[in-house]
Short mmCIF file of C-alpha atoms and ligand atoms in Angstrom, two decimals:
data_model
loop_
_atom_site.label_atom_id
_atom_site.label_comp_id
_atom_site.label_asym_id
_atom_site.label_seq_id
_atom_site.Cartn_x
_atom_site.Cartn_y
_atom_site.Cartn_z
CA UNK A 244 -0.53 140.35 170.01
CA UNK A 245 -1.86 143.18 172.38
CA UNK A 246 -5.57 142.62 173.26
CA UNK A 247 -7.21 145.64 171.32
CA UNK A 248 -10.57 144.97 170.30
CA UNK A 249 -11.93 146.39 166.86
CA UNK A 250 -14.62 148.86 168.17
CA UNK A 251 -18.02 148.83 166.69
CA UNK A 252 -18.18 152.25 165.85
CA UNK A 253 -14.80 152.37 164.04
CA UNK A 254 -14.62 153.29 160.13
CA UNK A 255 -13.86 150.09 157.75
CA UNK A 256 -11.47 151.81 155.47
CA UNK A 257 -10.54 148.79 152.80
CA UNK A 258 -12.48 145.51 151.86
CA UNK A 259 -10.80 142.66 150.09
CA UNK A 260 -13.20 140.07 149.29
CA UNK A 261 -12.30 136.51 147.56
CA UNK A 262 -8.67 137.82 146.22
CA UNK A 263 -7.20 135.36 144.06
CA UNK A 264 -3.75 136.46 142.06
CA UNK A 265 -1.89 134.21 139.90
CA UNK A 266 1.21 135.13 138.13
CA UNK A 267 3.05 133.18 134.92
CA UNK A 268 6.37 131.97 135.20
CA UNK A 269 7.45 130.74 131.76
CA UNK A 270 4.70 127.84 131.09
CA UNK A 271 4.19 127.65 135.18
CA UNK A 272 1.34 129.14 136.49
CA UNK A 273 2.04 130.55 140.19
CA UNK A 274 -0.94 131.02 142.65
CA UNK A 275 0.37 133.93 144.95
CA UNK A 276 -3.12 134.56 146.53
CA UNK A 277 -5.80 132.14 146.79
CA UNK A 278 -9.67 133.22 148.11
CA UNK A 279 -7.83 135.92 150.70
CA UNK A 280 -10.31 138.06 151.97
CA UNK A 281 -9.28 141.30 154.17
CA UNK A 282 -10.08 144.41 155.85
CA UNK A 283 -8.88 147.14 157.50
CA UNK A 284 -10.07 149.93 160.00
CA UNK A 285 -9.21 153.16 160.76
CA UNK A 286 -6.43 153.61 163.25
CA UNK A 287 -5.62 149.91 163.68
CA UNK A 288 -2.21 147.96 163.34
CA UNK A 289 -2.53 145.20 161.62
CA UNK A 290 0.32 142.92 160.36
CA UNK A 291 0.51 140.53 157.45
CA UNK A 292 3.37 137.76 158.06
CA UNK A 293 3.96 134.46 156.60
CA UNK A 294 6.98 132.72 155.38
CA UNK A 295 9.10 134.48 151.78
CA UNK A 296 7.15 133.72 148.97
CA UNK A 297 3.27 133.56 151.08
CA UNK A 298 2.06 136.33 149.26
CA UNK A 299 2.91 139.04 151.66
CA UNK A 300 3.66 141.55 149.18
CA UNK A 301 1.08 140.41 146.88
CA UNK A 302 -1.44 141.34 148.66
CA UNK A 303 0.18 144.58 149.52
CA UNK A 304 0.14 144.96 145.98
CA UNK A 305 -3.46 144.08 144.84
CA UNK A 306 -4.73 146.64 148.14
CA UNK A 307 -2.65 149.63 146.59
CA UNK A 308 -4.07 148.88 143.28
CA UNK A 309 -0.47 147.84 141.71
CA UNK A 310 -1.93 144.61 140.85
CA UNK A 311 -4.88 143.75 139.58
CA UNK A 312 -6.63 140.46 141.19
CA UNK A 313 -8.25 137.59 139.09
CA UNK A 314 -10.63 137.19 140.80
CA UNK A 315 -12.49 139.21 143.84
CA UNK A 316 -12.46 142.99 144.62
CA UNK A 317 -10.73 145.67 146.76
CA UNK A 318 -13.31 148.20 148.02
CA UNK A 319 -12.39 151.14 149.09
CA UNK A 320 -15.18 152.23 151.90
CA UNK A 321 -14.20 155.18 153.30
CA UNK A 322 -16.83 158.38 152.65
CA UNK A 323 -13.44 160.35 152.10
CA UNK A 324 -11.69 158.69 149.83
CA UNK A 325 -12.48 158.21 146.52
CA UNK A 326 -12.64 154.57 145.52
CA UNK A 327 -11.63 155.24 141.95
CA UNK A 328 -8.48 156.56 142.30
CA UNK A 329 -7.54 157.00 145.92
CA UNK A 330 -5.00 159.66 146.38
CA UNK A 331 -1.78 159.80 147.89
CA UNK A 332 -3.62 161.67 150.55
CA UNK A 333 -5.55 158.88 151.28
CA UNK A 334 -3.68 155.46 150.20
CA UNK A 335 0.40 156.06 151.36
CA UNK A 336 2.92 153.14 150.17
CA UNK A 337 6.62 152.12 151.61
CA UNK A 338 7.14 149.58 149.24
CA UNK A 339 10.08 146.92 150.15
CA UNK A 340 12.25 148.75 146.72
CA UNK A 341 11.59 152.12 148.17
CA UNK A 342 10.97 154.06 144.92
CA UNK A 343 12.88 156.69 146.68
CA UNK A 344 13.89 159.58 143.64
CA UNK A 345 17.82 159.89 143.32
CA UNK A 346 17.59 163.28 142.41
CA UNK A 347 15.72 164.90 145.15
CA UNK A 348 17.62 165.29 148.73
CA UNK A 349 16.03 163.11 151.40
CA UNK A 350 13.98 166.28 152.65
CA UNK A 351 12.75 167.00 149.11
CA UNK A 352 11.52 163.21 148.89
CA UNK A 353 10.09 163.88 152.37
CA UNK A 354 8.09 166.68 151.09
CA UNK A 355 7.02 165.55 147.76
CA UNK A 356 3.72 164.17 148.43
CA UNK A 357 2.28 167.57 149.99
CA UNK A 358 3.86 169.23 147.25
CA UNK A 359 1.87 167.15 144.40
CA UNK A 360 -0.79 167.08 146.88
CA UNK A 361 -1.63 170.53 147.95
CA UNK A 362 0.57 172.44 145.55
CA UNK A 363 2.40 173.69 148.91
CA UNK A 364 6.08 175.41 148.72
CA UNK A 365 8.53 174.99 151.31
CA UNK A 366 7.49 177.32 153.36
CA UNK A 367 3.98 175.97 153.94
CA UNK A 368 5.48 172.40 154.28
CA UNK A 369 8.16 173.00 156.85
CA UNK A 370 6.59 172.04 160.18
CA UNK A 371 5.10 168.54 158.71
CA UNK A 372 8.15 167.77 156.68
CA UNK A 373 10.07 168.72 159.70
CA UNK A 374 8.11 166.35 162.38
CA UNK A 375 8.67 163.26 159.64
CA UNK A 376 12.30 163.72 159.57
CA UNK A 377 12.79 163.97 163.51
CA UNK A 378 10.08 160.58 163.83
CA UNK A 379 12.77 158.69 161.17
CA UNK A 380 16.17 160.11 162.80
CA UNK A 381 16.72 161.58 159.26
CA UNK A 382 17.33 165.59 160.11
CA UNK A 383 21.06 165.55 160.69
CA UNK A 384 20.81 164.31 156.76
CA UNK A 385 17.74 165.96 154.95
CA UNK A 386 20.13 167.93 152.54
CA UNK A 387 21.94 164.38 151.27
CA UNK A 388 20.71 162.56 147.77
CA UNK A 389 19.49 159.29 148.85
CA UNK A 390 22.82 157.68 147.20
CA UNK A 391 25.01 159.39 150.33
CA UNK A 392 22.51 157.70 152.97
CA UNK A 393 22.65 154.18 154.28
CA UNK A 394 20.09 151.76 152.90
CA UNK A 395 18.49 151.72 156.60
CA UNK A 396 18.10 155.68 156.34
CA UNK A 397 16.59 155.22 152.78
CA UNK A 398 14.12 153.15 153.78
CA UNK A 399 13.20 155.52 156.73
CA UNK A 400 13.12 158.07 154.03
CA UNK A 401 10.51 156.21 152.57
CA UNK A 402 8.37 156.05 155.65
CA UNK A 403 8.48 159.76 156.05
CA UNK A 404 7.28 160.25 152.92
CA UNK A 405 4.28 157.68 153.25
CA UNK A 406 3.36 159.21 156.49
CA UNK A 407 3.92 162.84 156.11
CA UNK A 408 0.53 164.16 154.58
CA UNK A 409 -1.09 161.57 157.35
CA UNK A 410 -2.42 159.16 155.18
CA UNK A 411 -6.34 157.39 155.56
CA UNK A 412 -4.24 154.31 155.08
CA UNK A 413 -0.64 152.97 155.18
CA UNK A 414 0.68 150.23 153.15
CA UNK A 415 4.05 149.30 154.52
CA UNK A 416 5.63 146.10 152.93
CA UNK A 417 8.87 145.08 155.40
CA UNK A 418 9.53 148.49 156.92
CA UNK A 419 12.08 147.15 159.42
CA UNK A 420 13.80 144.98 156.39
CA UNK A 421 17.03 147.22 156.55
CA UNK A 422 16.72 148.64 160.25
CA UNK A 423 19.11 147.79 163.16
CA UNK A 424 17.63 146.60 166.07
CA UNK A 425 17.73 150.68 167.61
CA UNK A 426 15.69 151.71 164.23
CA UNK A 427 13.47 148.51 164.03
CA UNK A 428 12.11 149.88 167.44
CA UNK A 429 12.28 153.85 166.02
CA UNK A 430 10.13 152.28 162.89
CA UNK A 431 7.95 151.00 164.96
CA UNK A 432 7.16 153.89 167.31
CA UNK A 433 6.46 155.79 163.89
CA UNK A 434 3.57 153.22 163.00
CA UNK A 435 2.11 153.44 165.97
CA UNK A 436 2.40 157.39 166.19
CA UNK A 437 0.43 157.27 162.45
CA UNK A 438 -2.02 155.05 164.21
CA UNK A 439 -2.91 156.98 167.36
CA UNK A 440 -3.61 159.82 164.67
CA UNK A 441 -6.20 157.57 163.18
CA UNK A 442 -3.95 156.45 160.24
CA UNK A 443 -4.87 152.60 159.76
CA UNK A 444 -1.46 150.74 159.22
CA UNK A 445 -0.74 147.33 157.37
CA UNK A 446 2.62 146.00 157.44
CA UNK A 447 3.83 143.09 155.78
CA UNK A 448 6.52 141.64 157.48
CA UNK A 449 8.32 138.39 159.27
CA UNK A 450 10.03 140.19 161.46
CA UNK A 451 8.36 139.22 165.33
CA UNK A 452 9.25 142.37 167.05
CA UNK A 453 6.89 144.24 164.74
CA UNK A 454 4.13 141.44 164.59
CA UNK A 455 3.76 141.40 168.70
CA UNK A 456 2.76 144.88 168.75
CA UNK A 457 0.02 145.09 166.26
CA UNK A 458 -3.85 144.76 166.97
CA UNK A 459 -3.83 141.78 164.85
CA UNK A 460 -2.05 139.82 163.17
CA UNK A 461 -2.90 137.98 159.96
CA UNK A 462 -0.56 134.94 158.38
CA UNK A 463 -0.39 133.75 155.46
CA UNK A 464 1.05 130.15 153.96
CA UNK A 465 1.00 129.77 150.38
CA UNK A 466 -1.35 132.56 149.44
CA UNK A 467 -4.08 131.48 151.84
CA UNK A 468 -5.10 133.30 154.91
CA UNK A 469 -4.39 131.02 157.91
CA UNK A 470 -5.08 133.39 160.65
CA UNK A 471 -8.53 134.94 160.48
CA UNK A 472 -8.89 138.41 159.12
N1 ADP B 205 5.85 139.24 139.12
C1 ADP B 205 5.86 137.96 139.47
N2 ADP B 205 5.99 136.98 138.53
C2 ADP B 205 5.98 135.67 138.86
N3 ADP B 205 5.85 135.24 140.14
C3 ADP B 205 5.73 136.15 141.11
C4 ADP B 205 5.73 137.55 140.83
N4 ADP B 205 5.61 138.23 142.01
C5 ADP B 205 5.51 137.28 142.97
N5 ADP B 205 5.59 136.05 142.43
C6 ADP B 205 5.49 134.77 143.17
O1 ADP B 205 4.30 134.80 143.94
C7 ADP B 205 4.52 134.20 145.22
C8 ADP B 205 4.23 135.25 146.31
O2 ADP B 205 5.23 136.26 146.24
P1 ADP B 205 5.27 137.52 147.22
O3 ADP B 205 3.91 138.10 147.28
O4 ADP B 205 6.38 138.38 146.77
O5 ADP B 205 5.60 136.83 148.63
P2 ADP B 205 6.24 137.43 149.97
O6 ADP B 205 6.14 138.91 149.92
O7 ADP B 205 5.43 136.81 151.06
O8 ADP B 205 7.65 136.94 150.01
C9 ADP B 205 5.93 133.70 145.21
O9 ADP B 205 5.90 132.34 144.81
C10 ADP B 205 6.62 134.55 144.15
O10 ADP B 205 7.69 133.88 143.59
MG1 MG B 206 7.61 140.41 150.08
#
């Protein structure tokens, strides 16, 4: 983990407190987070690793507002966002299925978020859509469905849409899952780009080469933090 220490004067975008999330599995009750607290500041990299089934993408889940915890609270406390309904603007996702739309070309999915956003045609969108395809190595292929793209492109397709409207927050869950080692180290570059701009980045993941570079790392075993946040 590089040495990066949080500044005192930095903005605390997100505060989990106490997050406990159980799930029902026929008559089995599953306990996927247990008492994890969490927070998050602007323009940090912060990872959340642990082995499959820790509650990585749990607690993705519960911060994006997905899921709804059983008990604690997710607080948004950023002055710009607003903690009822935090916009795409503010709270971007790359889940681990994508939720890329088949329809739309890879630029189109690219774009969509300014487009709900701000309203904005194509014109007005060109240069931002533009610099999020060349970040993900996906220009060559903008005009291509998602369907004639590998699954590795997809998912970069995914992280140029979370990133293009530079998001308050990013909520990546396994973003080098489907990347060669070239592309892990592309996908990486691209979180740390969206953090130099301020973005704050949390990325679930078990994959090392992404967990050495972050500010700080959190871990979790069986739905409990055992790293401090
Ligand atoms: N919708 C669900 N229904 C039942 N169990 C679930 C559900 N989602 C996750 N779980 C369980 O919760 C635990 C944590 O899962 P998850 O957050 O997906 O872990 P990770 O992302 O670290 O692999 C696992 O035991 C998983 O099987
Ligand atoms: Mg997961």
């Amino acid at each position: 983990m590089s040495a990066q220490p949080r500044s005192e004067t930095s903005t605390r975008v997100l505060t989990a407190t106490g997050i406990t999330k159980t799930y029902r599995r026929g008559s089995e009750r599953v306990v996927a987070l247990e008492g994890v607290s969490f927070s998050l500041d602007a323009g940090e990299f912060v990872t959340v690793s642990g082995p499959s089934g820790s509650g990585k993408t749990t607690l993705v889940n519960v911060l994006a507002g997905w899921e709804t915890p059983d008990v604690g609270e997710v607080r948004w406390t950023d002055g710009d966002v607003d903690p009822a309904a935090p916009a795409w603007g503010a709270l971007a996702s790359a889940p681990q299925r994508l939720g890329l739309l088949d329809e739309l070309s890879v630029h189109e999915n690219v774009e969509l978020p300014l487009r709900l956003r701000d309203g904005a045609d194509r014109a007005d969108t060109a240069e931002q859509v533009g610099a999020a395809l060349e970040t993900f190595g996906l220009h060559a292929l903008a005009h291509r469905l998602p369907s004639e793209v590998s699954l590795g492109e997809q998912q970069r397709t995914a992280l140029a849409r979370a990133l293009v409207g530079r998001p308050r927050v990013l909520l990546a869950d396994e973003p080098t899952g489907h990347q060669d080692a070239g592309w892990a180290a592309g996908v990486i570059a691209g979180l740390q780009r969206a953090r130099e701009r301020g973005t704050a980045v949390l990325v679930a993941t078990h994959d090392e080469e992404v967990i050495v570079q972050a500010d700080r790392a959190v871990e979790l075993h069986d739905g409990r933090v055992v790293t401090p946040a």
